[in-house]
mmCIF file of C-alpha atoms in Angstrom:
data_model
loop_
_atom_site.group_PDB
_atom_site.id
_atom_site.type_symbol
_atom_site.label_atom_id
_atom_site.label_comp_id
_atom_site.label_asym_id
_atom_site.label_seq_id
_atom_site.Cartn_x
_atom_site.Cartn_y
_atom_site.Cartn_z
ATOM 1 C CA MET A 187 -76.941 41.581 156.802
ATOM 2 C CA PRO A 188 -78.411 44.552 154.857
ATOM 3 C CA ILE A 189 -81.120 44.860 157.497
ATOM 4 C CA LEU A 190 -78.500 45.429 160.192
ATOM 5 C CA LYS A 191 -76.597 48.026 158.172
ATOM 6 C CA ASN A 192 -79.712 50.179 157.856
ATOM 7 C CA SER A 193 -80.802 49.807 161.452
ATOM 8 C CA ASN A 194 -80.185 51.994 164.462
ATOM 9 C CA PRO A 195 -76.556 51.744 165.700
ATOM 10 C CA ILE A 196 -77.804 50.670 169.118
ATOM 11 C CA HIS A 197 -79.785 47.786 167.599
ATOM 12 C CA PHE A 198 -76.761 46.858 165.504
ATOM 13 C CA SER A 199 -74.586 46.837 168.622
ATOM 14 C CA LEU A 200 -77.081 44.774 170.568
ATOM 15 C CA THR A 201 -77.251 42.286 167.713
ATOM 16 C CA LEU A 202 -73.468 41.991 167.696
ATOM 17 C CA LEU A 203 -73.482 41.530 171.449
ATOM 18 C CA LEU A 204 -76.044 38.746 171.117
ATOM 19 C CA ILE A 205 -73.990 37.042 168.416
ATOM 20 C CA ALA A 206 -70.824 37.332 170.496
ATOM 21 C CA SER A 207 -72.629 35.933 173.546
ATOM 22 C CA VAL A 208 -73.906 32.925 171.622
ATOM 23 C CA LEU A 209 -70.454 32.284 170.224
ATOM 24 C CA LEU A 210 -68.937 32.607 173.688
ATOM 25 C CA VAL A 211 -71.377 30.019 175.054
ATOM 26 C CA ILE A 212 -70.533 27.666 172.206
ATOM 27 C CA GLY A 213 -66.808 28.279 172.721
ATOM 28 C CA SER A 214 -66.989 27.618 176.449
ATOM 29 C CA SER A 215 -68.986 24.419 176.081
ATOM 30 C CA PRO A 216 -67.498 21.107 177.255
ATOM 31 C CA GLU A 217 -66.932 20.141 173.615
ATOM 32 C CA SER A 218 -64.563 23.059 173.151
ATOM 33 C CA GLN A 219 -62.628 22.026 176.235
ATOM 34 C CA GLN A 220 -62.210 18.530 174.786
ATOM 35 C CA GLY A 221 -60.608 19.222 171.453
ATOM 36 C CA GLY A 222 -62.435 22.174 169.937
ATOM 37 C CA THR A 223 -66.006 22.987 169.137
ATOM 38 C CA LEU A 224 -67.978 20.883 166.721
ATOM 39 C CA PHE A 225 -67.799 23.758 164.243
ATOM 40 C CA ALA A 226 -64.041 24.006 164.559
ATOM 41 C CA GLN A 227 -63.680 20.246 164.167
ATOM 42 C CA GLN A 228 -65.821 20.217 161.029
ATOM 43 C CA ASP A 229 -64.060 23.231 159.546
ATOM 44 C CA ALA A 230 -60.641 21.838 160.405
ATOM 45 C CA GLU A 231 -61.529 18.647 158.564
ATOM 46 C CA LYS A 232 -62.550 20.668 155.495
ATOM 47 C CA ALA A 233 -59.612 23.080 155.625
ATOM 48 C CA SER A 234 -57.297 22.698 152.702
ATOM 49 C CA ALA A 235 -53.533 22.928 152.936
ATOM 50 C CA VAL A 236 -53.860 26.542 151.792
ATOM 51 C CA GLY A 237 -55.011 29.001 154.421
ATOM 52 C CA ASP A 238 -56.519 32.437 154.209
ATOM 53 C CA ASP A 239 -53.580 34.610 155.319
ATOM 54 C CA ALA A 240 -53.921 36.940 152.318
ATOM 55 C CA LYS A 241 -57.590 37.609 153.104
ATOM 56 C CA ILE A 242 -56.867 37.878 156.818
ATOM 57 C CA ASP A 243 -54.076 40.399 156.137
ATOM 58 C CA GLU A 244 -56.398 42.536 153.988
ATOM 59 C CA ILE A 245 -59.084 42.545 156.674
ATOM 60 C CA MET A 246 -56.525 43.193 159.426
ATOM 61 C CA LYS A 247 -55.339 46.284 157.534
ATOM 62 C CA ARG A 248 -58.910 47.614 157.601
ATOM 63 C CA MET A 249 -59.175 46.736 161.291
ATOM 64 C CA LYS A 250 -55.870 48.492 162.031
ATOM 65 C CA SER A 251 -57.009 51.577 160.109
ATOM 66 C CA ALA A 252 -60.329 51.619 161.984
ATOM 67 C CA GLY A 253 -58.474 51.236 165.281
ATOM 68 C CA ARG A 254 -56.139 54.136 164.532
ATOM 69 C CA SER A 255 -59.025 56.338 163.414
ATOM 70 C CA PHE A 256 -60.936 55.366 166.544
ATOM 71 C CA ARG A 257 -58.024 56.338 168.806
ATOM 72 C CA ARG A 258 -57.608 59.691 167.029
ATOM 73 C CA ALA A 259 -61.336 60.422 167.382
ATOM 74 C CA LEU A 260 -61.250 59.360 171.039
ATOM 75 C CA ARG A 261 -58.294 61.652 171.803
ATOM 76 C CA ALA A 262 -60.155 64.521 170.109
ATOM 77 C CA ASN A 263 -63.283 63.612 172.109
ATOM 78 C CA LYS A 264 -65.238 63.124 168.854
ATOM 79 C CA LEU A 265 -67.365 60.301 170.187
ATOM 80 C CA ASP A 266 -69.785 60.057 167.238
ATOM 81 C CA GLU A 267 -66.827 59.679 164.899
ATOM 82 C CA ALA A 268 -65.255 57.131 167.244
ATOM 83 C CA LEU A 269 -68.445 55.039 167.097
ATOM 84 C CA VAL A 270 -68.255 54.888 163.292
ATOM 85 C CA HIS A 271 -64.727 53.483 163.479
ATOM 86 C CA ILE A 272 -65.663 51.069 166.252
ATOM 87 C CA GLN A 273 -68.361 49.572 164.031
ATOM 88 C CA LYS A 274 -65.884 49.222 161.157
ATOM 89 C CA ALA A 275 -63.499 47.374 163.465
ATOM 90 C CA GLN A 276 -66.312 45.126 164.725
ATOM 91 C CA ALA A 277 -67.369 44.257 161.165
ATOM 92 C CA ALA A 278 -63.780 43.448 160.188
ATOM 93 C CA THR A 279 -63.400 41.298 163.298
ATOM 94 C CA LEU A 280 -66.463 39.259 162.342
ATOM 95 C CA GLU A 281 -65.101 38.777 158.820
ATOM 96 C CA THR A 282 -61.902 37.181 160.109
ATOM 97 C CA LYS A 283 -63.724 34.636 162.246
ATOM 98 C CA GLU A 284 -64.656 32.398 159.326
ATOM 99 C CA LEU A 285 -61.150 32.370 157.858
ATOM 100 C CA VAL A 286 -58.339 29.926 158.610
ATOM 101 C CA PRO A 287 -54.744 31.115 159.072
ATOM 102 C CA ASN A 288 -52.180 29.295 156.918
ATOM 103 C CA LEU A 289 -50.374 28.004 159.988
ATOM 104 C CA ILE A 290 -53.535 26.167 161.054
ATOM 105 C CA ALA A 291 -54.570 25.011 157.578
ATOM 106 C CA GLU A 292 -51.173 23.410 157.035
ATOM 107 C CA MET A 293 -51.290 21.332 160.218
ATOM 108 C CA GLU A 294 -51.321 17.636 159.397
ATOM 109 C CA ASP A 295 -52.855 16.404 162.650
ATOM 110 C CA PRO A 296 -56.646 16.953 162.451
ATOM 111 C CA LYS A 297 -57.024 17.165 166.242
ATOM 112 C CA ALA A 298 -54.239 19.743 166.561
ATOM 113 C CA ARG A 299 -55.737 21.670 163.623
ATOM 114 C CA SER A 300 -59.165 21.590 165.275
ATOM 115 C CA ASN A 301 -57.783 22.744 168.630
ATOM 116 C CA SER A 302 -55.819 25.566 167.016
ATOM 117 C CA LEU A 303 -58.820 26.673 164.973
ATOM 118 C CA ALA A 304 -60.943 26.758 168.130
ATOM 119 C CA ARG A 305 -58.291 28.887 169.898
ATOM 120 C CA TYR A 306 -58.121 31.223 166.878
ATOM 121 C CA ARG A 307 -61.882 31.703 166.845
ATOM 122 C CA LEU A 308 -61.988 32.243 170.604
ATOM 123 C CA ALA A 309 -59.345 34.957 170.189
ATOM 124 C CA ILE A 310 -61.470 36.605 167.491
ATOM 125 C CA ILE A 311 -64.502 36.392 169.787
ATOM 126 C CA ALA A 312 -62.477 37.943 172.633
ATOM 127 C CA THR A 313 -61.489 40.757 170.282
ATOM 128 C CA LEU A 314 -65.106 41.369 169.331
ATOM 129 C CA GLU A 315 -66.106 41.343 172.995
ATOM 130 C CA GLN A 316 -63.540 44.040 173.736
ATOM 131 C CA TRP A 317 -64.792 46.144 170.815
ATOM 132 C CA LEU A 318 -68.303 45.848 172.254
ATOM 133 C CA HIS A 319 -66.998 47.021 175.640
ATOM 134 C CA VAL A 320 -65.278 49.922 173.883
ATOM 135 C CA GLU A 321 -68.507 50.820 172.129
ATOM 136 C CA ARG A 322 -70.521 50.697 175.342
ATOM 137 C CA ALA A 323 -67.983 52.912 177.107
ATOM 138 C CA VAL A 324 -67.973 55.457 174.282
ATOM 139 C CA MET A 325 -71.756 55.511 174.164
ATOM 140 C CA VAL A 326 -71.916 56.481 177.842
ATOM 141 C CA GLY A 327 -69.034 58.957 177.493
ATOM 142 C CA ASP A 328 -66.474 56.942 179.480
ATOM 143 C CA THR A 329 -63.409 57.496 177.329
ATOM 144 C CA LYS A 330 -61.016 56.183 179.999
ATOM 145 C CA THR A 331 -62.703 52.763 180.041
ATOM 146 C CA ALA A 332 -62.873 52.772 176.235
ATOM 147 C CA GLY A 333 -59.117 53.311 176.128
ATOM 148 C CA GLU A 334 -58.507 50.501 178.611
ATOM 149 C CA HIS A 335 -60.497 48.055 176.503
ATOM 150 C CA ALA A 336 -58.699 49.232 173.362
ATOM 151 C CA LYS A 337 -55.401 48.321 175.062
ATOM 152 C CA LYS A 338 -56.765 44.829 175.738
ATOM 153 C CA ILE A 339 -57.488 44.499 172.015
ATOM 154 C CA SER A 340 -53.825 45.282 171.317
ATOM 155 C CA GLU A 341 -52.766 42.530 173.750
ATOM 156 C CA ILE A 342 -55.091 40.000 172.115
ATOM 157 C CA LYS A 343 -53.738 40.989 168.687
ATOM 158 C CA LYS A 344 -50.123 40.594 169.807
ATOM 159 C CA ASN A 345 -50.756 37.166 171.324
ATOM 160 C CA GLY A 346 -52.772 36.056 168.305
ATOM 161 C CA HIS A 347 -50.065 37.077 165.888
ATOM 162 C CA GLN A 348 -47.484 35.167 167.928
ATOM 163 C CA GLU A 349 -49.584 32.006 167.865
ATOM 164 C CA PHE A 350 -51.251 32.065 164.455
ATOM 165 C CA ARG A 351 -48.885 33.828 162.064
ATOM 166 C CA LYS A 352 -45.817 32.398 160.401
ATOM 167 C CA ASP A 353 -42.544 34.144 161.053
ATOM 168 C CA GLU A 354 -41.709 35.995 157.869
ATOM 169 C CA ASP A 355 -38.125 37.110 158.331
#
């Protein structure tokens, strides 16, 4: 990944878009419609009874911070600054994709665990897709569209937390 960090932001964004597209194709394959992707099935089989909620929470804090900083920069029309925060949010999103929420890791039924893991990863991919749309909009100066896509990210987050997080009253 060091090569990508030192490259032009446009190349970095295009690389992320390519990765997201490949993952979307894999996620929309017939295998994913019939009980999860092969990757999700394999990972679900390997998942221990202990999930990664602590790591996910740490990464989500960074993502939340990047999102807030992005929105502040967008409101101030500081588009270069907004792009920096968008890339931080994209990187954090990618980090969460390989992790397994506790709720999924603790599932006893391997098929249910596999299906849930596939849905979790598809939600992460959808989040990354929205961040890429936000980035594209900011790069062309369309702050209204960027804001609309940022709202979609909030919806995905809310739904994901409802499905994949334990209630901690």
